[in-house]
Amino acid sequence: MPVSALTFAATMRWWTPTSALAGVQALVNPLMTFAYLAAVLLAARSVRLGRHCAVLAPAGTMAASNYIGQSIVLMVVYTGYGFALADDVSLAVVIAIGVLTFAAQLALSARWRSGHPYGPVEWFLRAATYSTVPAWRLRESADGLPRAMELRSPAVET
């Protein structure tokens, strides 16, 4: 972490680093990646933090849909195709828009996943990959829990 902090300080031009810092940062990057990954996995598996991490699960199961949706929303907000706010808003507003977009995605993903087994993009990719029409909605089983409807394969005459 200190090496990353030094790199950040150099990026902000708060100090001038030595040439060796770039090499050290290149060695530290994979270690930091594994450290972040381990921290997330430990948090997700812990009893105390697991329920808070579960809020992210619906968004994670429809990551492709969220990626496309976020790209479209932020393109409309920041580029000339929409409001063209890229040069007109402060850093605090950019961060606020990002946080609000992510919060909206979490809420919409949870709502969507309560009635559908896949996100829209994931559904399309699954249909294209398996040459079948996957279930679009969840149905309730005998025990009252939502279950995905069975995959419907194209009718094959034999």
PDB file of C-alpha atoms in Angstrom:
ATOM      1  CA  MET A   1       0.000   0.000   0.000  1.00  0.00           C
ATOM      2  CA  PRO A   2       2.742   2.550   0.722  1.00  0.00           C
ATOM      3  CA  VAL A   3       4.160   2.058  -2.778  1.00  0.00           C
ATOM      4  CA  SER A   4       0.722   2.715  -4.293  1.00  0.00           C
ATOM      5  CA  ALA A   5       0.394   5.805  -2.100  1.00  0.00           C
ATOM      6  CA  LEU A   6       3.765   7.037  -3.349  1.00  0.00           C
ATOM      7  CA  THR A   7       2.710   6.446  -6.950  1.00  0.00           C
ATOM      8  CA  PHE A   8      -0.507   8.369  -6.301  1.00  0.00           C
ATOM      9  CA  ALA A   9       1.473  11.228  -4.765  1.00  0.00           C
ATOM     10  CA  ALA A  10       3.734  11.283  -7.827  1.00  0.00           C
ATOM     11  CA  THR A  11       0.702  11.308 -10.134  1.00  0.00           C
ATOM     12  CA  MET A  12      -0.682  14.300  -8.240  1.00  0.00           C
ATOM     13  CA  ARG A  13       2.761  15.960  -8.618  1.00  0.00           C
ATOM     14  CA  TRP A  14       3.161  16.243  -4.858  1.00  0.00           C
ATOM     15  CA  TRP A  15       6.704  14.907  -5.169  1.00  0.00           C
ATOM     16  CA  THR A  16       9.133  13.664  -7.818  1.00  0.00           C
ATOM     17  CA  PRO A  17       9.813   9.925  -7.578  1.00  0.00           C
ATOM     18  CA  THR A  18      13.038   8.125  -8.363  1.00  0.00           C
ATOM     19  CA  SER A  19      13.138   5.922 -11.458  1.00  0.00           C
ATOM     20  CA  ALA A  20      13.207   2.823  -9.258  1.00  0.00           C
ATOM     21  CA  LEU A  21       9.637   3.480  -8.058  1.00  0.00           C
ATOM     22  CA  ALA A  22       8.162   2.420 -11.397  1.00  0.00           C
ATOM     23  CA  GLY A  23       9.895  -0.948 -11.166  1.00  0.00           C
ATOM     24  CA  VAL A  24       8.844  -1.451  -7.552  1.00  0.00           C
ATOM     25  CA  GLN A  25       5.240  -0.511  -8.451  1.00  0.00           C
ATOM     26  CA  ALA A  26       5.261  -3.074 -11.270  1.00  0.00           C
ATOM     27  CA  LEU A  27       6.300  -5.760  -8.764  1.00  0.00           C
ATOM     28  CA  VAL A  28       3.779  -4.658  -6.150  1.00  0.00           C
ATOM     29  CA  ASN A  29       0.741  -4.462  -8.475  1.00  0.00           C
ATOM     30  CA  PRO A  30       0.076  -8.242  -8.644  1.00  0.00           C
ATOM     31  CA  LEU A  31       0.529  -8.550  -4.880  1.00  0.00           C
ATOM     32  CA  MET A  32      -1.954  -5.734  -4.268  1.00  0.00           C
ATOM     33  CA  THR A  33      -4.420  -7.413  -6.642  1.00  0.00           C
ATOM     34  CA  PHE A  34      -4.216 -10.641  -4.653  1.00  0.00           C
ATOM     35  CA  ALA A  35      -4.530  -8.730  -1.390  1.00  0.00           C
ATOM     36  CA  TYR A  36      -7.700  -6.962  -2.575  1.00  0.00           C
ATOM     37  CA  LEU A  37      -9.106 -10.249  -3.853  1.00  0.00           C
ATOM     38  CA  ALA A  38      -8.380 -11.971  -0.536  1.00  0.00           C
ATOM     39  CA  ALA A  39      -9.989  -9.110   1.405  1.00  0.00           C
ATOM     40  CA  VAL A  40     -13.154  -9.283  -0.691  1.00  0.00           C
ATOM     41  CA  LEU A  41     -13.356 -13.076  -0.361  1.00  0.00           C
ATOM     42  CA  LEU A  42     -12.836 -12.934   3.396  1.00  0.00           C
ATOM     43  CA  ALA A  43     -15.480 -10.229   3.739  1.00  0.00           C
ATOM     44  CA  ALA A  44     -17.973 -12.190   1.637  1.00  0.00           C
ATOM     45  CA  ARG A  45     -17.408 -15.365   3.651  1.00  0.00           C
ATOM     46  CA  SER A  46     -17.547 -13.743   7.068  1.00  0.00           C
ATOM     47  CA  VAL A  47     -20.745 -14.073   9.043  1.00  0.00           C
ATOM     48  CA  ARG A  48     -20.789 -10.440  10.053  1.00  0.00           C
ATOM     49  CA  LEU A  49     -20.004  -8.898   6.661  1.00  0.00           C
ATOM     50  CA  GLY A  50     -21.509 -11.600   4.436  1.00  0.00           C
ATOM     51  CA  ARG A  51     -25.040 -10.277   4.654  1.00  0.00           C
ATOM     52  CA  HIS A  52     -23.820  -6.827   3.597  1.00  0.00           C
ATOM     53  CA  CYS A  53     -21.920  -8.325   0.670  1.00  0.00           C
ATOM     54  CA  ALA A  54     -25.058 -10.250  -0.348  1.00  0.00           C
ATOM     55  CA  VAL A  55     -26.563  -6.925  -1.441  1.00  0.00           C
ATOM     56  CA  LEU A  56     -24.091  -7.004  -4.334  1.00  0.00           C
ATOM     57  CA  ALA A  57     -25.064 -10.518  -5.499  1.00  0.00           C
ATOM     58  CA  PRO A  58     -27.953  -9.626  -7.832  1.00  0.00           C
ATOM     59  CA  ALA A  59     -25.821  -7.038  -9.612  1.00  0.00           C
ATOM     60  CA  GLY A  60     -22.996  -9.557  -9.893  1.00  0.00           C
ATOM     61  CA  THR A  61     -25.206 -12.168 -11.530  1.00  0.00           C
ATOM     62  CA  MET A  62     -26.144  -9.718 -14.250  1.00  0.00           C
ATOM     63  CA  ALA A  63     -22.807  -7.985 -14.687  1.00  0.00           C
ATOM     64  CA  ALA A  64     -22.968  -7.775 -18.490  1.00  0.00           C
ATOM     65  CA  SER A  65     -26.402  -6.116 -18.383  1.00  0.00           C
ATOM     66  CA  ASN A  66     -25.175  -3.675 -15.732  1.00  0.00           C
ATOM     67  CA  TYR A  67     -22.024  -2.891 -17.720  1.00  0.00           C
ATOM     68  CA  ILE A  68     -24.018  -2.092 -20.864  1.00  0.00           C
ATOM     69  CA  GLY A  69     -26.627  -0.137 -18.879  1.00  0.00           C
ATOM     70  CA  GLN A  70     -24.011   1.881 -17.020  1.00  0.00           C
ATOM     71  CA  SER A  71     -22.187   2.628 -20.269  1.00  0.00           C
ATOM     72  CA  ILE A  72     -25.382   3.932 -21.862  1.00  0.00           C
ATOM     73  CA  VAL A  73     -26.405   6.033 -18.837  1.00  0.00           C
ATOM     74  CA  LEU A  74     -22.984   7.609 -18.377  1.00  0.00           C
ATOM     75  CA  MET A  75     -22.591   8.174 -22.129  1.00  0.00           C
ATOM     76  CA  VAL A  76     -25.862  10.130 -22.090  1.00  0.00           C
ATOM     77  CA  VAL A  77     -24.773  12.098 -19.018  1.00  0.00           C
ATOM     78  CA  TYR A  78     -21.237  12.994 -20.104  1.00  0.00           C
ATOM     79  CA  THR A  79     -21.028  13.027 -23.926  1.00  0.00           C
ATOM     80  CA  GLY A  80     -22.515  15.131 -26.689  1.00  0.00           C
ATOM     81  CA  TYR A  81     -25.080  12.402 -27.383  1.00  0.00           C
ATOM     82  CA  GLY A  82     -26.855  13.574 -24.241  1.00  0.00           C
ATOM     83  CA  PHE A  83     -26.255  16.267 -21.651  1.00  0.00           C
ATOM     84  CA  ALA A  84     -22.520  16.793 -22.411  1.00  0.00           C
ATOM     85  CA  LEU A  85     -21.624  17.397 -18.772  1.00  0.00           C
ATOM     86  CA  ALA A  86     -18.050  16.077 -19.013  1.00  0.00           C
ATOM     87  CA  ASP A  87     -16.374  19.485 -18.772  1.00  0.00           C
ATOM     88  CA  ASP A  88     -19.063  21.235 -16.757  1.00  0.00           C
ATOM     89  CA  VAL A  89     -19.210  19.323 -13.466  1.00  0.00           C
ATOM     90  CA  SER A  90     -16.839  19.162 -10.522  1.00  0.00           C
ATOM     91  CA  LEU A  91     -15.121  16.025  -9.276  1.00  0.00           C
ATOM     92  CA  ALA A  92     -17.612  15.794  -6.389  1.00  0.00           C
ATOM     93  CA  VAL A  93     -20.530  15.749  -8.852  1.00  0.00           C
ATOM     94  CA  VAL A  94     -18.810  13.097 -10.981  1.00  0.00           C
ATOM     95  CA  ILE A  95     -18.373  10.919  -7.877  1.00  0.00           C
ATOM     96  CA  ALA A  96     -21.988  11.545  -6.836  1.00  0.00           C
ATOM     97  CA  ILE A  97     -23.267  10.567 -10.293  1.00  0.00           C
ATOM     98  CA  GLY A  98     -21.152   7.399 -10.174  1.00  0.00           C
ATOM     99  CA  VAL A  99     -22.390   6.432  -6.697  1.00  0.00           C
ATOM    100  CA  LEU A 100     -26.026   7.159  -7.607  1.00  0.00           C
ATOM    101  CA  THR A 101     -25.705   5.152 -10.820  1.00  0.00           C
ATOM    102  CA  PHE A 102     -24.262   2.202  -8.902  1.00  0.00           C
ATOM    103  CA  ALA A 103     -26.943   2.432  -6.191  1.00  0.00           C
ATOM    104  CA  ALA A 104     -29.648   2.503  -8.862  1.00  0.00           C
ATOM    105  CA  GLN A 105     -28.072  -0.539 -10.511  1.00  0.00           C
ATOM    106  CA  LEU A 106     -28.076  -2.427  -7.207  1.00  0.00           C
ATOM    107  CA  ALA A 107     -31.766  -1.656  -6.645  1.00  0.00           C
ATOM    108  CA  LEU A 108     -32.810  -2.414 -10.224  1.00  0.00           C
ATOM    109  CA  SER A 109     -30.749  -5.611 -10.299  1.00  0.00           C
ATOM    110  CA  ALA A 110     -32.355  -6.887  -7.086  1.00  0.00           C
ATOM    111  CA  ARG A 111     -35.825  -6.084  -8.434  1.00  0.00           C
ATOM    112  CA  TRP A 112     -35.093  -7.712 -11.794  1.00  0.00           C
ATOM    113  CA  ARG A 113     -33.557 -10.848 -10.274  1.00  0.00           C
ATOM    114  CA  SER A 114     -36.573 -11.341  -7.989  1.00  0.00           C
ATOM    115  CA  GLY A 115     -38.583 -12.281 -11.069  1.00  0.00           C
ATOM    116  CA  HIS A 116     -36.021 -13.390 -13.664  1.00  0.00           C
ATOM    117  CA  PRO A 117     -33.276 -16.019 -13.596  1.00  0.00           C
ATOM    118  CA  TYR A 118     -30.890 -13.953 -15.767  1.00  0.00           C
ATOM    119  CA  GLY A 119     -30.283 -10.362 -16.767  1.00  0.00           C
ATOM    120  CA  PRO A 120     -31.412  -9.372 -20.283  1.00  0.00           C
ATOM    121  CA  VAL A 121     -27.923  -9.490 -21.805  1.00  0.00           C
ATOM    122  CA  GLU A 122     -27.098 -12.732 -19.944  1.00  0.00           C
ATOM    123  CA  TRP A 123     -30.373 -14.245 -21.215  1.00  0.00           C
ATOM    124  CA  PHE A 124     -29.480 -13.338 -24.807  1.00  0.00           C
ATOM    125  CA  LEU A 125     -25.931 -14.679 -24.463  1.00  0.00           C
ATOM    126  CA  ARG A 126     -27.210 -17.927 -22.929  1.00  0.00           C
ATOM    127  CA  ALA A 127     -29.736 -18.324 -25.758  1.00  0.00           C
ATOM    128  CA  ALA A 128     -27.040 -17.735 -28.381  1.00  0.00           C
ATOM    129  CA  THR A 129     -24.510 -20.008 -26.674  1.00  0.00           C
ATOM    130  CA  TYR A 130     -26.798 -22.994 -26.057  1.00  0.00           C
ATOM    131  CA  SER A 131     -29.101 -22.526 -29.080  1.00  0.00           C
ATOM    132  CA  THR A 132     -32.097 -22.731 -26.761  1.00  0.00           C
ATOM    133  CA  VAL A 133     -34.648 -20.333 -25.391  1.00  0.00           C
ATOM    134  CA  PRO A 134     -33.878 -20.019 -21.661  1.00  0.00           C
ATOM    135  CA  ALA A 135     -36.575 -19.283 -19.118  1.00  0.00           C
ATOM    136  CA  TRP A 136     -37.413 -15.598 -19.039  1.00  0.00           C
ATOM    137  CA  ARG A 137     -39.219 -15.521 -15.693  1.00  0.00           C
ATOM    138  CA  LEU A 138     -38.976 -17.386 -12.413  1.00  0.00           C
ATOM    139  CA  ARG A 139     -41.910 -19.522 -11.335  1.00  0.00           C
ATOM    140  CA  GLU A 140     -42.840 -20.521  -7.801  1.00  0.00           C
ATOM    141  CA  SER A 141     -42.176 -24.149  -6.821  1.00  0.00           C
ATOM    142  CA  ALA A 142     -44.176 -26.297  -4.410  1.00  0.00           C
ATOM    143  CA  ASP A 143     -42.054 -25.096  -1.483  1.00  0.00           C
ATOM    144  CA  GLY A 144     -42.864 -21.460  -2.324  1.00  0.00           C
ATOM    145  CA  LEU A 145     -39.352 -20.592  -3.498  1.00  0.00           C
ATOM    146  CA  PRO A 146     -38.796 -19.070  -6.941  1.00  0.00           C
ATOM    147  CA  ARG A 147     -37.323 -21.478  -9.474  1.00  0.00           C
ATOM    148  CA  ALA A 148     -36.222 -20.934 -13.054  1.00  0.00           C
ATOM    149  CA  MET A 149     -38.519 -22.428 -15.621  1.00  0.00           C
ATOM    150  CA  GLU A 150     -36.988 -25.268 -17.573  1.00  0.00           C
ATOM    151  CA  LEU A 151     -34.945 -24.567 -20.649  1.00  0.00           C
ATOM    152  CA  ARG A 152     -37.019 -24.888 -23.793  1.00  0.00           C
ATOM    153  CA  SER A 153     -35.036 -26.395 -26.626  1.00  0.00           C
ATOM    154  CA  PRO A 154     -36.155 -25.852 -30.188  1.00  0.00           C
ATOM    155  CA  ALA A 155     -38.567 -28.585 -31.215  1.00  0.00           C
ATOM    156  CA  VAL A 156     -36.699 -31.429 -32.874  1.00  0.00           C
ATOM    157  CA  GLU A 157     -38.737 -33.858 -34.941  1.00  0.00           C
ATOM    158  CA  THR A 158     -37.482 -37.428 -34.825  1.00  0.00           C
TER     159      THR A 158
END
